[in-house]
mmCIF file of C-alpha atoms in Angstrom:
data_model
loop_
_atom_site.group_PDB
_atom_site.id
_atom_site.type_symbol
_atom_site.label_atom_id
_atom_site.label_comp_id
_atom_site.label_asym_id
_atom_site.label_seq_id
_atom_site.Cartn_x
_atom_site.Cartn_y
_atom_site.Cartn_z
ATOM 1 C CA GLY A 1 0.000 0.000 0.000
ATOM 2 C CA ASP A 2 0.876 3.654 -0.166
ATOM 3 C CA SER A 3 3.297 4.952 2.438
ATOM 4 C CA VAL A 4 5.345 7.984 3.443
ATOM 5 C CA THR A 5 8.729 7.862 5.161
ATOM 6 C CA GLN A 6 10.219 10.893 6.870
ATOM 7 C CA MET A 7 13.567 11.393 8.513
ATOM 8 C CA GLU A 8 13.387 10.898 12.233
ATOM 9 C CA GLY A 9 13.796 13.857 14.508
ATOM 10 C CA PRO A 10 14.335 15.808 16.436
ATOM 11 C CA VAL A 11 16.312 18.116 14.196
ATOM 12 C CA THR A 12 18.081 20.877 16.099
ATOM 13 C CA LEU A 13 19.512 23.838 14.202
ATOM 14 C CA SER A 14 20.857 27.269 14.966
ATOM 15 C CA GLU A 15 19.005 30.283 13.649
ATOM 16 C CA GLU A 16 19.827 31.079 9.985
ATOM 17 C CA ALA A 17 20.983 27.518 9.295
ATOM 18 C CA PHE A 18 19.882 25.615 6.184
ATOM 19 C CA LEU A 19 17.116 23.077 6.709
ATOM 20 C CA THR A 20 16.388 19.852 4.879
ATOM 21 C CA ILE A 21 13.775 17.368 6.054
ATOM 22 C CA ASN A 22 13.744 14.272 3.879
ATOM 23 C CA CYS A 23 10.516 12.654 2.716
ATOM 24 C CA THR A 24 10.123 9.711 0.377
ATOM 25 C CA TYR A 25 6.983 7.929 -0.658
ATOM 26 C CA THR A 26 5.666 4.789 -2.276
ATOM 27 C CA ALA A 27 2.409 4.968 -4.172
ATOM 28 C CA THR A 28 0.580 3.578 -7.135
ATOM 29 C CA GLY A 29 -0.380 6.160 -9.682
ATOM 30 C CA TYR A 30 0.432 9.824 -9.321
ATOM 31 C CA PRO A 31 -0.325 11.132 -5.843
ATOM 32 C CA SER A 32 -0.405 14.734 -4.747
ATOM 33 C CA LEU A 33 2.146 15.582 -2.081
ATOM 34 C CA PHE A 34 1.859 17.915 0.891
ATOM 35 C CA TRP A 35 3.790 19.284 3.825
ATOM 36 C CA TYR A 36 1.806 20.132 6.946
ATOM 37 C CA VAL A 37 3.151 21.923 10.011
ATOM 38 C CA GLN A 38 2.044 21.743 13.635
ATOM 39 C CA TYR A 39 3.277 24.625 15.778
ATOM 40 C CA PRO A 40 3.362 24.120 19.562
ATOM 41 C CA GLY A 41 -0.142 24.153 20.977
ATOM 42 C CA GLU A 42 -1.765 24.577 17.585
ATOM 43 C CA GLY A 43 -3.491 22.379 15.018
ATOM 44 C CA LEU A 44 -2.075 21.060 11.771
ATOM 45 C CA GLN A 45 -1.803 23.586 8.967
ATOM 46 C CA LEU A 46 -1.040 23.119 5.309
ATOM 47 C CA LEU A 47 2.415 24.491 4.530
ATOM 48 C CA LEU A 48 2.757 23.699 0.832
ATOM 49 C CA LYS A 49 1.716 21.215 -1.823
ATOM 50 C CA ALA A 50 2.622 19.866 -5.254
ATOM 51 C CA THR A 51 0.237 17.999 -7.494
ATOM 52 C CA LYS A 52 2.449 16.628 -10.277
ATOM 53 C CA ALA A 53 6.010 15.679 -11.041
ATOM 54 C CA ASP A 54 8.545 18.538 -11.073
ATOM 55 C CA ASP A 55 6.093 20.920 -9.381
ATOM 56 C CA LYS A 56 7.638 23.038 -6.661
ATOM 57 C CA GLY A 57 5.513 24.028 -3.711
ATOM 58 C CA SER A 58 6.605 27.043 -1.688
ATOM 59 C CA ASN A 59 5.373 29.060 1.273
ATOM 60 C CA LYS A 60 6.944 31.128 4.081
ATOM 61 C CA GLY A 61 10.427 30.535 2.639
ATOM 62 C CA PHE A 62 9.966 26.758 2.589
ATOM 63 C CA GLU A 63 10.196 24.822 -0.664
ATOM 64 C CA ALA A 64 9.702 21.237 -1.784
ATOM 65 C CA THR A 65 9.976 19.740 -5.265
ATOM 66 C CA TYR A 66 7.989 16.695 -6.389
ATOM 67 C CA ARG A 67 10.646 14.306 -7.716
ATOM 68 C CA LYS A 68 9.017 11.333 -9.385
ATOM 69 C CA GLU A 69 12.309 9.704 -10.347
ATOM 70 C CA THR A 70 13.444 9.521 -6.726
ATOM 71 C CA THR A 71 9.904 9.393 -5.226
ATOM 72 C CA SER A 72 10.859 12.237 -2.917
ATOM 73 C CA PHE A 73 9.443 15.520 -1.636
ATOM 74 C CA HIS A 74 12.149 16.931 0.607
ATOM 75 C CA LEU A 75 11.377 20.117 2.537
ATOM 76 C CA GLU A 76 14.012 22.874 2.462
ATOM 77 C CA LYS A 77 14.485 26.343 3.853
ATOM 78 C CA GLY A 78 17.542 28.471 3.340
ATOM 79 C CA SER A 79 17.563 30.261 6.699
ATOM 80 C CA VAL A 80 15.465 28.992 9.586
ATOM 81 C CA GLN A 81 14.107 31.147 12.396
ATOM 82 C CA VAL A 82 13.207 30.304 15.980
ATOM 83 C CA SER A 83 9.556 30.683 14.973
ATOM 84 C CA ASP A 84 9.941 27.731 12.586
ATOM 85 C CA SER A 85 10.207 25.365 15.553
ATOM 86 C CA ALA A 86 7.381 22.894 15.008
ATOM 87 C CA VAL A 87 6.585 19.366 13.891
ATOM 88 C CA TYR A 88 6.532 18.887 10.119
ATOM 89 C CA PHE A 89 4.482 16.147 8.444
ATOM 90 C CA CYS A 90 4.873 14.927 4.893
ATOM 91 C CA ALA A 91 1.720 13.502 3.331
ATOM 92 C CA LEU A 92 0.423 12.081 0.103
ATOM 93 C CA ALA A 93 -3.057 11.868 -1.319
ATOM 94 C CA GLY A 94 -3.545 8.804 -3.453
ATOM 95 C CA SER A 95 -6.387 6.710 -4.750
ATOM 96 C CA THR A 96 -7.242 3.220 -3.568
ATOM 97 C CA SER A 97 -10.093 1.638 -5.503
ATOM 98 C CA GLY A 98 -11.412 5.063 -6.401
ATOM 99 C CA THR A 99 -11.307 6.415 -2.860
ATOM 100 C CA TYR A 100 -8.747 9.090 -2.157
ATOM 101 C CA LYS A 101 -6.892 8.634 1.081
ATOM 102 C CA TYR A 102 -4.344 10.820 2.751
ATOM 103 C CA ILE A 103 -1.294 9.059 4.169
ATOM 104 C CA PHE A 104 0.866 10.975 6.635
ATOM 105 C CA GLY A 105 4.441 10.414 7.690
ATOM 106 C CA THR A 106 5.297 10.155 11.365
ATOM 107 C CA GLY A 107 6.423 13.772 11.597
ATOM 108 C CA THR A 108 9.797 15.423 12.170
ATOM 109 C CA ARG A 109 10.266 17.758 15.104
ATOM 110 C CA LEU A 110 12.378 20.834 14.330
ATOM 111 C CA LYS A 111 13.910 22.916 17.085
ATOM 112 C CA VAL A 112 15.642 26.147 16.146
ATOM 113 C CA LEU A 113 17.932 27.743 18.714
ATOM 114 C CA ALA A 114 18.569 31.472 18.898
ATOM 115 C CA GLY B 1 -17.376 29.185 11.850
ATOM 116 C CA ALA B 2 -14.326 29.792 9.739
ATOM 117 C CA GLY B 3 -12.501 26.595 10.606
ATOM 118 C CA VAL B 4 -13.004 23.011 11.686
ATOM 119 C CA SER B 5 -14.324 22.884 15.230
ATOM 120 C CA GLN B 6 -13.927 19.906 17.544
ATOM 121 C CA SER B 7 -15.410 19.299 20.949
ATOM 122 C CA PRO B 8 -14.598 18.694 23.665
ATOM 123 C CA SER B 9 -11.031 19.919 23.502
ATOM 124 C CA ASN B 10 -10.106 17.622 26.386
ATOM 125 C CA LYS B 11 -11.808 14.530 27.746
ATOM 126 C CA VAL B 12 -10.749 12.469 30.725
ATOM 127 C CA THR B 13 -12.728 9.325 31.435
ATOM 128 C CA GLU B 14 -12.464 6.018 33.195
ATOM 129 C CA LYS B 15 -11.611 2.799 31.442
ATOM 130 C CA GLY B 16 -14.724 1.038 30.240
ATOM 131 C CA LYS B 17 -16.795 4.161 29.693
ATOM 132 C CA ASP B 18 -18.116 5.238 26.293
ATOM 133 C CA VAL B 19 -17.037 8.564 24.789
ATOM 134 C CA GLU B 20 -18.369 10.642 21.940
ATOM 135 C CA LEU B 21 -16.245 13.146 20.060
ATOM 136 C CA ARG B 22 -17.726 15.786 17.808
ATOM 137 C CA CYS B 23 -16.486 17.484 14.659
ATOM 138 C CA ASP B 24 -18.016 20.472 12.875
ATOM 139 C CA PRO B 25 -16.356 20.785 9.456
ATOM 140 C CA ILE B 26 -16.007 23.917 7.403
ATOM 141 C CA SER B 27 -19.359 24.753 5.858
ATOM 142 C CA GLY B 28 -19.701 23.245 2.398
ATOM 143 C CA HIS B 29 -16.878 20.758 2.779
ATOM 144 C CA THR B 30 -18.114 17.416 1.558
ATOM 145 C CA ALA B 31 -15.169 15.293 2.673
ATOM 146 C CA LEU B 32 -14.451 14.650 6.348
ATOM 147 C CA TYR B 33 -11.659 12.611 7.925
ATOM 148 C CA TRP B 34 -10.883 11.320 11.395
ATOM 149 C CA TYR B 35 -7.330 10.599 12.529
ATOM 150 C CA ARG B 36 -5.703 9.457 15.745
ATOM 151 C CA GLN B 37 -2.383 10.849 16.924
ATOM 152 C CA ARG B 38 -0.749 8.978 19.769
ATOM 153 C CA LEU B 39 1.898 10.743 21.804
ATOM 154 C CA GLY B 40 5.070 11.196 19.764
ATOM 155 C CA GLN B 41 3.637 9.443 16.736
ATOM 156 C CA GLY B 42 2.233 10.412 13.365
ATOM 157 C CA LEU B 43 -1.353 10.601 12.223
ATOM 158 C CA GLU B 44 -3.223 7.324 11.970
ATOM 159 C CA PHE B 45 -6.129 7.374 9.511
ATOM 160 C CA LEU B 46 -9.396 6.146 11.009
ATOM 161 C CA ILE B 47 -12.288 6.864 8.662
ATOM 162 C CA TYR B 48 -13.294 9.025 5.719
ATOM 163 C CA PHE B 49 -16.729 10.422 4.875
ATOM 164 C CA GLN B 50 -17.904 11.686 1.529
ATOM 165 C CA GLY B 51 -21.190 13.378 2.274
ATOM 166 C CA ASN B 52 -22.937 11.182 4.824
ATOM 167 C CA SER B 53 -21.496 7.898 3.634
ATOM 168 C CA ALA B 54 -18.214 6.350 4.697
ATOM 169 C CA PRO B 55 -16.534 4.699 1.722
ATOM 170 C CA ASP B 56 -13.399 3.992 3.721
ATOM 171 C CA LYS B 57 -13.555 2.717 7.286
ATOM 172 C CA SER B 58 -10.381 0.727 6.991
ATOM 173 C CA GLY B 59 -8.561 2.574 9.743
ATOM 174 C CA LEU B 60 -11.011 1.929 12.563
ATOM 175 C CA PRO B 61 -8.938 -0.164 14.995
ATOM 176 C CA SER B 62 -11.742 -2.306 16.400
ATOM 177 C CA ASP B 63 -15.494 -2.701 16.551
ATOM 178 C CA ARG B 64 -15.488 -0.477 19.638
ATOM 179 C CA PHE B 65 -14.962 2.445 17.268
ATOM 180 C CA SER B 66 -17.758 3.854 15.125
ATOM 181 C CA ALA B 67 -18.517 7.123 13.421
ATOM 182 C CA GLU B 68 -21.415 8.762 11.711
ATOM 183 C CA ARG B 69 -22.111 11.936 9.838
ATOM 184 C CA THR B 70 -25.458 13.626 9.376
ATOM 185 C CA GLY B 71 -26.679 16.400 7.136
ATOM 186 C CA GLU B 72 -23.344 16.383 5.328
ATOM 187 C CA SER B 73 -22.096 18.353 8.279
ATOM 188 C CA VAL B 74 -21.441 17.291 11.854
ATOM 189 C CA SER B 75 -19.676 14.020 12.523
ATOM 190 C CA THR B 76 -19.354 12.078 15.753
ATOM 191 C CA LEU B 77 -16.741 9.483 16.582
ATOM 192 C CA THR B 78 -17.831 7.080 19.304
ATOM 193 C CA ILE B 79 -15.528 4.832 21.277
ATOM 194 C CA GLN B 80 -17.260 2.194 23.381
ATOM 195 C CA ARG B 81 -15.790 0.490 26.431
ATOM 196 C CA THR B 82 -12.680 2.659 26.296
ATOM 197 C CA GLN B 83 -9.265 1.161 26.971
ATOM 198 C CA GLN B 84 -6.087 2.878 28.061
ATOM 199 C CA GLU B 85 -4.557 2.410 24.610
ATOM 200 C CA ASP B 86 -7.321 4.655 23.248
ATOM 201 C CA SER B 87 -5.611 7.636 24.905
ATOM 202 C CA ALA B 88 -4.573 9.968 22.086
ATOM 203 C CA VAL B 89 -5.443 13.182 20.306
ATOM 204 C CA TYR B 90 -8.291 12.621 17.867
ATOM 205 C CA LEU B 91 -8.132 14.955 14.900
ATOM 206 C CA CYS B 92 -10.834 15.802 12.422
ATOM 207 C CA ALA B 93 -10.192 17.341 9.021
ATOM 208 C CA SER B 94 -12.401 18.444 6.159
ATOM 209 C CA SER B 95 -11.806 19.287 2.533
ATOM 210 C CA SER B 96 -13.863 20.739 -0.248
ATOM 211 C CA GLY B 97 -13.763 17.657 -2.436
ATOM 212 C CA THR B 98 -12.265 14.290 -3.018
ATOM 213 C CA LEU B 99 -9.790 15.460 -5.583
ATOM 214 C CA PRO B 100 -6.259 14.667 -4.516
ATOM 215 C CA ASN B 101 -5.062 18.246 -4.725
ATOM 216 C CA GLN B 102 -7.594 19.500 -2.209
ATOM 217 C CA PRO B 103 -5.799 20.130 1.076
ATOM 218 C CA GLN B 104 -7.310 19.122 4.366
ATOM 219 C CA HIS B 105 -8.196 21.651 7.030
ATOM 220 C CA PHE B 106 -7.688 20.353 10.534
ATOM 221 C CA GLY B 107 -9.391 21.067 13.815
ATOM 222 C CA ASP B 108 -7.409 21.476 17.024
ATOM 223 C CA GLY B 109 -8.280 17.965 18.109
ATOM 224 C CA THR B 110 -9.761 16.310 21.170
ATOM 225 C CA ARG B 111 -7.221 15.099 23.694
ATOM 226 C CA LEU B 112 -8.625 11.895 25.175
ATOM 227 C CA SER B 113 -7.165 10.465 28.357
ATOM 228 C CA ILE B 114 -8.335 7.103 29.676
ATOM 229 C CA LEU B 115 -7.608 6.520 33.354
#
């Protein structure tokens, strides 16, 4: 079945460091890919998405490119801030027997130090 | 309201009791999802509604779990004879369609603690 694998956290970085959170997937067909973020004490929010191969999703300085050849959707940011500290979830939306289902990774906790 | 609303925000109950969790999706959203998030773990899919029907119940962990949706709006997730392993945050999400590029909008969750 479809699945999403994320790098395990926690990831601890200093402010202004470069961030990469790896995400790979297995799926039949051509799923849409998402990154969601959960800030401390808040609910999950959509961060960015990509719906087809080679699409780049971007928001708040974060980027991720849908790479079909490597089945990856790695999240990157050039210069992280303390306010980026959160848990990041990679997800795919794929179809099983005509029903679309969202599959989430286990989440990666990011801690940014001032 | 503007977002997905869940109630109660916290629920503490004794083992063996039944609990009912409520989700009010964004108005007009036809798709509704329930997830479970255990401490330190990712989201575990439970059930998906399209309108009032549930084409995918594959994630419900046992027959103690059930869910319904009425009026293409409010949904309730019921857990009977709760067990300690049911302790988790239960998240509800809605989306405007079943197309794969429609993002889900999440509520803040119900934190369930079984004593």
